[in-house]
């Protein structure tokens, strides 16, 4: 019997289970308040598990990415990669702008010691430099994400010259850690049930005000990037009306990614769309899988918005230089985001660390991210995946535009 229940649980889509957990958590807080302390333990366990696995995940993923990096990338790939990185950085700028316009406070358990704010960019940079040179073992044990990031990059560069067998072992280790994260996230419905029950039981339904506002800020940033910023980038490169291509990528790639919530799972859809757009197969066969790894505009938005929400909750004033630093950290973090559902959320502590926000607070924000992930993660993945095709096409169409061979019909994919 238990085996059948377990099998059914594994086969059910995670998003459905999260919705059920969310509803049950609200019902427990509303009709069985005496059970809230018991159920809240599940939320604490979930956050504790995330805190345990996140430092190792960041270290291994970044180190593996640097070690596997192909320094002999073809010339045709360079403009695509530049578009990926530039768009991700610009997306974080949009996210920061919306966060400044609509500052959001969240219901977090804040200890007095964690509320000391850095005085400005000088103190932030001072803390960053000290964090970078931390002992790597101590950095992982204490969840010093800046130190973890620095040591992972250095280790990855050092391992770049290793033989292929070593790189295969490193890649297998990265996959194993990612698998462990998938197991932890699979228990998200129980954790969310506990977190929601505790939040509603402690603060009442006013706790949802912050959730709705943060969703509003995220959606505003997602749609601004998809319908304003990306069209401007495309137009600048091809000097044609970009919206036929924008609508095609959103409709035929973004819609699928919205429901699969995985850029990796959407790769076959994107390859098919590139083929129907008449793009060079030698290029898109590389750029699409690569984009599923490093083209993460939506992830940059999530990391920036939730990190600034944590800063606002703690009363930390963010000046423009610090905000720019956050954009850089968000871009780097987004490019290293795990390929599992909700993977970008585990990079939030990296951005929070640049403000001096402790891991306990950062992981509570990650928990909030999982609560709103029913909407956030679907929209984030739709933006991430659709732009893989968009910028692959833009790079090739830009070359055709220079040659005078680009036609308006090229921007519309052939029917299947």
Short mmCIF file of C-alpha atoms in Angstrom, two decimals:
data_model
loop_
_atom_site.label_atom_id
_atom_site.label_comp_id
_atom_site.label_asym_id
_atom_site.label_seq_id
_atom_site.Cartn_x
_atom_site.Cartn_y
_atom_site.Cartn_z
CA UNK A 1 0.00 0.00 0.00
CA UNK A 2 2.73 2.48 1.03
CA UNK A 3 4.68 1.54 -2.07
CA UNK A 4 1.70 2.40 -4.26
CA UNK A 5 1.23 5.72 -2.48
CA UNK A 6 4.94 6.51 -2.92
CA UNK A 7 4.82 5.62 -6.60
CA UNK A 8 1.74 7.79 -7.13
CA UNK A 9 3.46 10.66 -5.32
CA UNK A 10 6.53 10.35 -7.57
CA UNK A 11 4.39 10.29 -10.70
CA UNK A 12 2.31 13.35 -9.77
CA UNK A 13 3.55 16.71 -11.09
CA UNK A 14 5.35 18.69 -8.39
CA UNK A 15 3.35 21.85 -9.11
CA UNK A 16 0.09 20.00 -8.31
CA UNK A 17 1.51 18.67 -5.05
CA UNK A 18 2.72 22.16 -4.06
CA UNK A 19 -0.77 23.59 -4.64
CA UNK A 20 -2.25 20.84 -2.45
CA UNK A 21 0.34 21.51 0.26
CA UNK A 22 -0.40 25.24 0.09
CA UNK A 23 -4.15 24.66 0.52
CA UNK A 24 -3.71 22.17 3.36
CA UNK A 25 -1.37 24.56 5.18
CA UNK A 26 -3.96 27.37 4.99
CA UNK A 27 -6.74 25.05 6.18
CA UNK A 28 -4.69 23.83 9.15
CA UNK A 29 -3.91 27.42 10.22
CA UNK A 30 -7.57 28.43 9.85
CA UNK A 31 -9.36 25.45 11.38
CA UNK A 32 -6.79 23.56 13.49
CA UNK A 33 -4.45 26.18 15.00
CA UNK A 34 -3.39 23.72 17.69
CA UNK A 35 -1.73 21.57 15.03
CA UNK A 36 0.31 24.46 13.60
CA UNK A 37 3.40 23.94 15.83
CA UNK A 38 3.52 20.26 14.83
CA UNK A 39 3.10 20.93 11.10
CA UNK A 40 5.58 23.84 11.27
CA UNK A 41 8.31 21.29 11.99
CA UNK A 42 7.98 20.09 8.37
CA UNK A 43 8.71 23.62 7.16
CA UNK A 44 11.75 23.87 9.43
CA UNK A 45 13.05 20.51 8.20
CA UNK A 46 12.62 21.57 4.57
CA UNK A 47 14.46 24.87 5.06
CA UNK A 48 17.19 23.07 7.07
CA UNK A 49 17.66 20.53 4.24
CA UNK A 50 17.96 23.34 1.70
CA UNK A 51 20.51 25.09 3.90
CA UNK A 52 22.52 21.89 4.08
CA UNK A 53 22.64 21.08 0.38
CA UNK A 54 22.81 24.58 -1.16
CA UNK A 55 26.48 25.40 -0.37
CA UNK A 56 27.68 22.10 -1.84
CA UNK A 57 25.41 22.54 -4.86
CA UNK A 58 26.79 26.01 -5.66
CA UNK A 59 30.40 24.89 -5.24
CA UNK A 60 30.08 21.76 -7.38
CA UNK A 61 27.98 23.31 -10.18
CA UNK A 62 30.20 26.35 -10.63
CA UNK A 63 33.42 24.32 -10.42
CA UNK A 64 32.10 21.83 -12.98
CA UNK A 65 30.92 24.59 -15.32
CA UNK A 66 34.36 26.25 -15.27
CA UNK A 67 36.19 22.93 -15.73
CA UNK A 68 34.00 21.85 -18.66
CA UNK A 69 34.09 25.30 -20.34
CA UNK A 70 35.03 25.02 -24.00
CA UNK A 71 37.64 27.66 -24.76
CA UNK A 72 37.54 26.82 -28.47
CA UNK A 73 33.97 27.96 -29.06
CA UNK A 74 33.28 28.67 -32.71
CA UNK A 75 33.05 32.23 -33.97
CA UNK A 76 29.33 31.80 -34.70
CA UNK A 77 28.66 31.06 -31.01
CA UNK A 78 30.28 34.20 -29.63
CA UNK A 79 27.52 36.68 -30.57
CA UNK A 80 24.89 34.30 -29.16
CA UNK A 81 26.73 33.92 -25.85
CA UNK A 82 27.16 37.71 -25.69
CA UNK A 83 23.41 38.13 -26.17
CA UNK A 84 22.71 35.55 -23.47
CA UNK A 85 24.92 37.30 -20.91
CA UNK A 86 23.90 40.85 -21.88
CA UNK A 87 20.18 40.05 -21.70
CA UNK A 88 20.60 38.32 -18.34
CA UNK A 89 22.40 41.38 -16.93
CA UNK A 90 19.79 43.78 -18.34
CA UNK A 91 17.03 41.62 -16.84
CA UNK A 92 18.59 42.00 -13.41
CA UNK A 93 18.62 45.79 -13.96
CA UNK A 94 14.88 45.68 -14.72
CA UNK A 95 14.30 43.59 -11.58
CA UNK A 96 16.25 46.03 -9.42
CA UNK A 97 14.32 48.98 -10.88
CA UNK A 98 10.95 47.39 -10.06
CA UNK A 99 12.16 46.43 -6.59
CA UNK A 100 13.13 50.05 -5.93
CA UNK A 101 9.76 51.30 -7.23
CA UNK A 102 7.74 48.73 -5.28
CA UNK A 103 9.73 47.70 -2.17
CA UNK A 104 8.34 44.56 -0.56
CA UNK A 105 8.50 43.33 3.01
CA UNK A 106 8.16 39.65 3.90
CA UNK A 107 7.15 37.91 7.11
CA UNK A 108 10.48 36.48 8.29
CA UNK A 109 11.82 35.32 11.63
CA UNK A 110 14.51 37.95 12.14
CA UNK A 111 17.03 37.85 14.97
CA UNK A 112 18.41 41.17 16.15
CA UNK A 113 21.96 40.20 15.24
CA UNK A 114 21.03 39.82 11.58
CA UNK A 115 19.54 43.27 11.16
CA UNK A 116 22.78 45.29 11.14
CA UNK A 117 23.00 46.90 7.74
CA UNK A 118 26.19 47.74 5.85
CA UNK A 119 26.80 51.50 5.72
CA UNK A 120 27.37 51.57 1.96
CA UNK A 121 29.29 50.18 -1.00
CA UNK A 122 32.68 50.54 0.76
CA UNK A 123 31.61 48.28 3.63
CA UNK A 124 29.94 45.89 1.20
CA UNK A 125 33.16 45.60 -0.85
CA UNK A 126 35.21 45.21 2.33
CA UNK A 127 33.00 42.33 3.46
CA UNK A 128 33.14 40.79 -0.01
CA UNK A 129 36.94 40.86 -0.12
CA UNK A 130 37.18 39.24 3.30
CA UNK A 131 34.62 36.61 2.26
CA UNK A 132 36.53 35.79 -0.92
CA UNK A 133 39.71 34.81 0.94
CA UNK A 134 37.90 32.65 3.50
CA UNK A 135 39.10 29.07 4.01
CA UNK A 136 37.15 26.95 1.47
CA UNK A 137 36.12 24.30 4.01
CA UNK A 138 35.01 27.01 6.44
CA UNK A 139 33.18 28.81 3.60
CA UNK A 140 31.12 25.70 2.81
CA UNK A 141 30.51 24.87 6.49
CA UNK A 142 29.37 28.43 7.29
CA UNK A 143 27.54 28.95 3.98
CA UNK A 144 29.80 31.85 2.95
CA UNK A 145 28.56 31.92 -0.64
CA UNK A 146 30.96 34.58 -1.86
CA UNK A 147 33.89 32.47 -0.68
CA UNK A 148 32.27 29.34 -2.12
CA UNK A 149 31.84 31.07 -5.48
CA UNK A 150 35.44 32.31 -5.52
CA UNK A 151 36.95 28.93 -4.63
CA UNK A 152 34.67 27.12 -7.08
CA UNK A 153 35.80 29.37 -9.92
CA UNK A 154 39.49 28.91 -9.02
CA UNK A 155 39.11 25.13 -8.67
CA UNK A 156 37.22 24.96 -11.97
CA UNK A 157 39.92 26.93 -13.79
CA UNK A 158 42.61 24.69 -12.31
CA UNK A 159 40.67 21.57 -13.37
CA UNK A 160 40.12 22.90 -16.88
CA UNK A 161 43.50 21.41 -17.87
CA UNK A 162 42.67 18.02 -16.33
CA UNK A 163 42.25 14.97 -18.55
CA UNK A 164 38.86 13.88 -19.88
CA UNK A 165 38.45 11.09 -17.32
CA UNK A 166 38.75 13.57 -14.45
CA UNK A 167 36.20 15.87 -16.09
CA UNK A 168 33.78 12.97 -16.55
CA UNK A 169 34.08 12.13 -12.83
CA UNK A 170 33.54 15.79 -11.95
CA UNK A 171 30.48 15.97 -14.19
CA UNK A 172 29.09 12.78 -12.65
CA UNK A 173 29.59 14.27 -9.19
CA UNK A 174 27.73 17.43 -10.25
CA UNK A 175 24.87 15.28 -11.55
CA UNK A 176 24.80 13.34 -8.29
CA UNK A 177 24.54 16.53 -6.20
CA UNK A 178 21.82 17.81 -8.54
CA UNK A 179 19.96 14.52 -8.02
CA UNK A 180 20.12 14.99 -4.25
CA UNK A 181 18.67 18.49 -4.68
CA UNK A 182 15.84 16.99 -6.75
CA UNK A 183 15.09 14.59 -3.89
CA UNK A 184 15.00 17.46 -1.39
CA UNK A 185 12.77 19.57 -3.63
CA UNK A 186 10.45 16.59 -4.10
CA UNK A 187 9.50 17.06 -0.44
CA UNK A 188 8.69 20.74 -1.06
CA UNK A 189 4.89 20.18 -0.76
CA UNK A 190 5.30 19.06 2.88
CA UNK A 191 7.72 21.88 3.62
CA UNK A 192 5.44 24.47 2.05
CA UNK A 193 2.50 23.10 4.01
CA UNK A 194 4.47 23.68 7.22
CA UNK A 195 5.77 27.11 6.18
CA UNK A 196 2.34 28.39 5.13
CA UNK A 197 0.62 27.00 8.22
CA UNK A 198 3.24 28.66 10.44
CA UNK A 199 3.11 31.98 8.54
CA UNK A 200 -0.69 32.19 8.59
CA UNK A 201 -0.90 30.90 12.17
CA UNK A 202 1.63 33.50 13.37
CA UNK A 203 0.77 36.56 11.27
CA UNK A 204 -2.70 35.75 10.01
CA UNK A 205 -3.65 36.10 6.36
CA UNK A 206 -1.70 39.37 6.23
CA UNK A 207 1.31 37.17 5.51
CA UNK A 208 -0.07 36.73 2.00
CA UNK A 209 0.11 40.46 1.29
CA UNK A 210 3.88 40.23 0.91
CA UNK A 211 3.53 37.11 -1.25
CA UNK A 212 1.07 38.79 -3.62
CA UNK A 213 3.21 41.91 -3.86
CA UNK A 214 6.39 39.95 -4.59
CA UNK A 215 4.53 37.99 -7.28
CA UNK A 216 3.33 41.28 -8.76
CA UNK A 217 6.88 42.69 -8.89
CA UNK A 218 8.20 39.46 -10.45
CA UNK A 219 5.46 39.32 -13.09
CA UNK A 220 5.96 43.00 -13.96
CA UNK A 221 9.69 42.36 -14.47
CA UNK A 222 9.10 39.16 -16.46
CA UNK A 223 6.63 40.82 -18.83
CA UNK A 224 8.74 43.97 -19.21
CA UNK A 225 11.75 41.90 -20.21
CA UNK A 226 9.74 39.65 -22.56
CA UNK A 227 7.68 42.37 -24.27
CA UNK A 228 9.83 45.52 -24.03
CA UNK A 229 13.50 44.85 -23.31
CA UNK A 230 13.98 41.78 -25.51
CA UNK A 231 12.21 43.37 -28.52
CA UNK A 232 14.53 46.38 -28.18
CA UNK A 233 17.59 44.11 -28.15
CA UNK A 234 16.33 42.20 -31.20
CA UNK A 235 15.44 45.40 -33.10
CA UNK A 236 18.87 46.89 -32.40
CA UNK A 237 20.48 43.85 -34.06
CA UNK A 238 18.19 43.15 -37.02
CA UNK A 239 16.51 46.55 -37.65
CA UNK A 240 13.19 44.84 -38.33
CA UNK A 241 9.89 44.62 -36.46
CA UNK A 242 10.87 42.10 -33.74
CA UNK A 243 7.38 41.16 -32.54
CA UNK A 244 6.62 38.38 -35.08
CA UNK A 245 9.71 36.58 -33.76
CA UNK A 246 8.90 37.50 -30.13
CA UNK A 247 5.34 36.11 -30.38
CA UNK A 248 6.55 32.96 -32.13
CA UNK A 249 9.12 32.14 -29.44
CA UNK A 250 6.73 32.88 -26.59
CA UNK A 251 3.87 30.92 -28.16
CA UNK A 252 5.80 27.89 -29.38
CA UNK A 253 8.57 27.67 -26.76
CA UNK A 254 7.53 29.74 -23.75
CA UNK A 255 4.09 28.12 -23.46
CA UNK A 256 5.56 24.60 -23.33
CA UNK A 257 8.22 25.70 -20.82
CA UNK A 258 5.54 27.31 -18.63
CA UNK A 259 4.04 23.88 -17.98
CA UNK A 260 7.22 21.75 -17.98
CA UNK A 261 9.06 24.24 -15.71
CA UNK A 262 12.36 22.96 -17.07
CA UNK A 263 14.60 24.58 -19.69
CA UNK A 264 16.37 21.25 -20.16
CA UNK A 265 13.09 19.41 -20.83
CA UNK A 266 12.18 22.09 -23.39
CA UNK A 267 15.33 21.61 -25.49
CA UNK A 268 13.64 19.33 -28.10
CA UNK A 269 10.86 21.92 -28.57
CA UNK A 270 13.44 24.67 -29.09
CA UNK A 271 15.47 22.60 -31.55
CA UNK A 272 12.34 21.97 -33.61
CA UNK A 273 11.45 25.68 -33.58
CA UNK A 274 14.97 26.64 -34.70
CA UNK A 275 14.67 24.20 -37.58
CA UNK A 276 11.35 25.71 -38.68
CA UNK A 277 12.91 29.18 -38.52
CA UNK A 278 15.50 27.99 -41.02
CA UNK A 279 18.49 28.51 -38.73
CA UNK A 280 21.90 26.88 -39.09
CA UNK A 281 21.75 23.47 -37.42
CA UNK A 282 25.48 23.45 -36.64
CA UNK A 283 24.92 26.56 -34.54
CA UNK A 284 21.58 25.95 -32.84
CA UNK A 285 22.44 22.34 -31.96
CA UNK A 286 25.05 23.86 -29.63
CA UNK A 287 23.44 27.17 -28.63
CA UNK A 288 20.12 25.70 -27.47
CA UNK A 289 21.57 23.20 -24.94
CA UNK A 290 24.05 25.90 -23.88
CA UNK A 291 21.22 28.41 -23.44
CA UNK A 292 19.38 25.97 -21.17
CA UNK A 293 22.40 26.29 -18.87
CA UNK A 294 23.57 29.92 -19.04
CA UNK A 295 20.74 31.95 -20.61
CA UNK A 296 18.78 32.70 -17.44
CA UNK A 297 17.11 36.11 -17.62
CA UNK A 298 14.18 34.88 -15.54
CA UNK A 299 16.49 33.44 -12.90
CA UNK A 300 18.38 36.76 -12.63
CA UNK A 301 15.05 38.53 -12.03
CA UNK A 302 14.03 36.06 -9.31
CA UNK A 303 17.39 36.29 -7.53
CA UNK A 304 17.46 40.11 -7.62
CA UNK A 305 13.82 40.68 -6.58
CA UNK A 306 13.81 38.22 -3.68
CA UNK A 307 17.23 39.35 -2.44
CA UNK A 308 16.11 42.99 -2.41
CA UNK A 309 12.89 41.96 -0.65
CA UNK A 310 15.05 40.42 2.08
CA UNK A 311 17.13 43.60 2.29
CA UNK A 312 14.01 45.77 2.52
CA UNK A 313 12.52 43.52 5.20
CA UNK A 314 15.68 43.97 7.30
CA UNK A 315 15.75 47.72 6.72
CA UNK A 316 18.98 47.61 4.69
CA UNK A 317 19.27 50.69 2.46
CA UNK A 318 20.67 49.77 -0.96
CA UNK A 319 22.53 52.51 -2.85
CA UNK A 320 23.10 52.49 -6.62
CA UNK A 321 26.66 51.04 -6.57
CA UNK A 322 25.48 48.19 -4.34
CA UNK A 323 22.49 47.63 -6.64
CA UNK A 324 24.86 47.40 -9.61
CA UNK A 325 26.95 44.89 -7.70
CA UNK A 326 23.77 42.90 -7.07
CA UNK A 327 23.08 42.85 -10.82
CA UNK A 328 26.53 41.40 -11.46
CA UNK A 329 26.12 38.80 -8.71
CA UNK A 330 22.60 37.93 -9.96
CA UNK A 331 23.90 37.48 -13.51
CA UNK A 332 26.72 35.17 -12.39
CA UNK A 333 24.40 33.29 -10.05
CA UNK A 334 21.72 32.91 -12.73
CA UNK A 335 24.25 31.46 -15.18
CA UNK A 336 25.12 28.84 -12.56
CA UNK A 337 21.53 28.04 -11.60
CA UNK A 338 20.74 24.35 -11.26
CA UNK A 339 18.64 22.72 -13.98
CA UNK A 340 16.03 21.45 -11.50
CA UNK A 341 12.69 23.12 -10.87
CA UNK A 342 13.24 26.01 -8.46
CA UNK A 343 17.01 25.82 -8.96
CA UNK A 344 17.40 29.60 -9.20
CA UNK A 345 16.02 29.97 -5.66
CA UNK A 346 19.05 28.18 -4.24
CA UNK A 347 21.27 30.97 -5.63
CA UNK A 348 19.46 33.66 -3.60
CA UNK A 349 21.85 33.23 -0.62
CA UNK A 350 24.74 34.16 -2.93
CA UNK A 351 23.11 37.54 -3.65
CA UNK A 352 21.99 38.02 -0.04
CA UNK A 353 25.56 37.46 1.12
CA UNK A 354 26.66 40.58 -0.77
CA UNK A 355 24.43 42.61 1.60
CA UNK A 356 25.71 40.82 4.68
CA UNK A 357 22.41 38.96 5.10
CA UNK A 358 22.89 35.71 7.00
CA UNK A 359 22.09 32.26 5.69
CA UNK A 360 19.18 31.78 8.13
CA UNK A 361 17.33 34.76 6.67
CA UNK A 362 18.32 33.91 3.08
CA UNK A 363 16.93 30.40 3.39
CA UNK A 364 13.63 31.72 4.74
CA UNK A 365 13.44 33.82 1.56
CA UNK A 366 14.13 30.66 -0.46
CA UNK A 367 11.17 29.10 1.36
CA UNK A 368 9.01 32.06 0.30
CA UNK A 369 10.23 31.47 -3.24
CA UNK A 370 8.97 27.89 -3.14
CA UNK A 371 5.59 29.08 -1.84
CA UNK A 372 5.13 31.47 -4.80
CA UNK A 373 6.91 29.08 -7.17
CA UNK A 374 3.60 27.84 -8.61
CA UNK A 375 3.55 31.10 -10.59
CA UNK A 376 7.12 32.35 -10.33
CA UNK A 377 8.96 29.25 -11.55
CA UNK A 378 6.60 28.66 -14.48
CA UNK A 379 6.94 32.25 -15.75
CA UNK A 380 10.68 32.27 -15.11
CA UNK A 381 11.22 29.09 -17.12
CA UNK A 382 9.00 30.35 -19.96
CA UNK A 383 11.16 33.47 -20.24
CA UNK A 384 14.43 31.55 -19.95
CA UNK A 385 13.60 28.93 -22.55
CA UNK A 386 11.90 31.15 -25.14
CA UNK A 387 14.91 33.47 -25.24
CA UNK A 388 17.21 30.56 -26.07
CA UNK A 389 15.58 30.46 -29.50
CA UNK A 390 15.08 34.23 -29.65
CA UNK A 391 18.76 35.13 -29.29
CA UNK A 392 20.00 32.22 -31.39
CA UNK A 393 17.77 33.51 -34.20
CA UNK A 394 18.70 37.14 -33.53
CA UNK A 395 22.43 36.45 -33.93
CA UNK A 396 21.90 34.68 -37.27
CA UNK A 397 19.32 37.18 -38.55
CA UNK A 398 21.70 40.04 -37.69
CA UNK A 399 24.27 38.54 -40.07
CA UNK A 400 21.62 38.18 -42.78
CA UNK A 401 20.56 41.78 -42.21
CA UNK A 402 24.13 42.96 -42.78
CA UNK A 403 24.24 40.97 -45.99
CA UNK A 404 20.84 42.33 -47.08
CA UNK A 405 19.28 38.86 -47.32
CA UNK A 406 16.94 38.99 -44.30
CA UNK A 407 13.24 38.93 -45.20
CA UNK A 408 10.25 39.63 -42.97
CA UNK A 409 9.00 36.08 -43.59
CA UNK A 410 12.21 34.70 -42.03
CA UNK A 411 10.98 35.87 -38.61
CA UNK A 412 7.93 33.59 -38.78
CA UNK A 413 8.49 29.82 -38.35
CA UNK A 414 7.17 27.36 -40.89
CA UNK A 415 4.12 25.38 -39.86
CA UNK A 416 4.73 21.87 -38.58
#
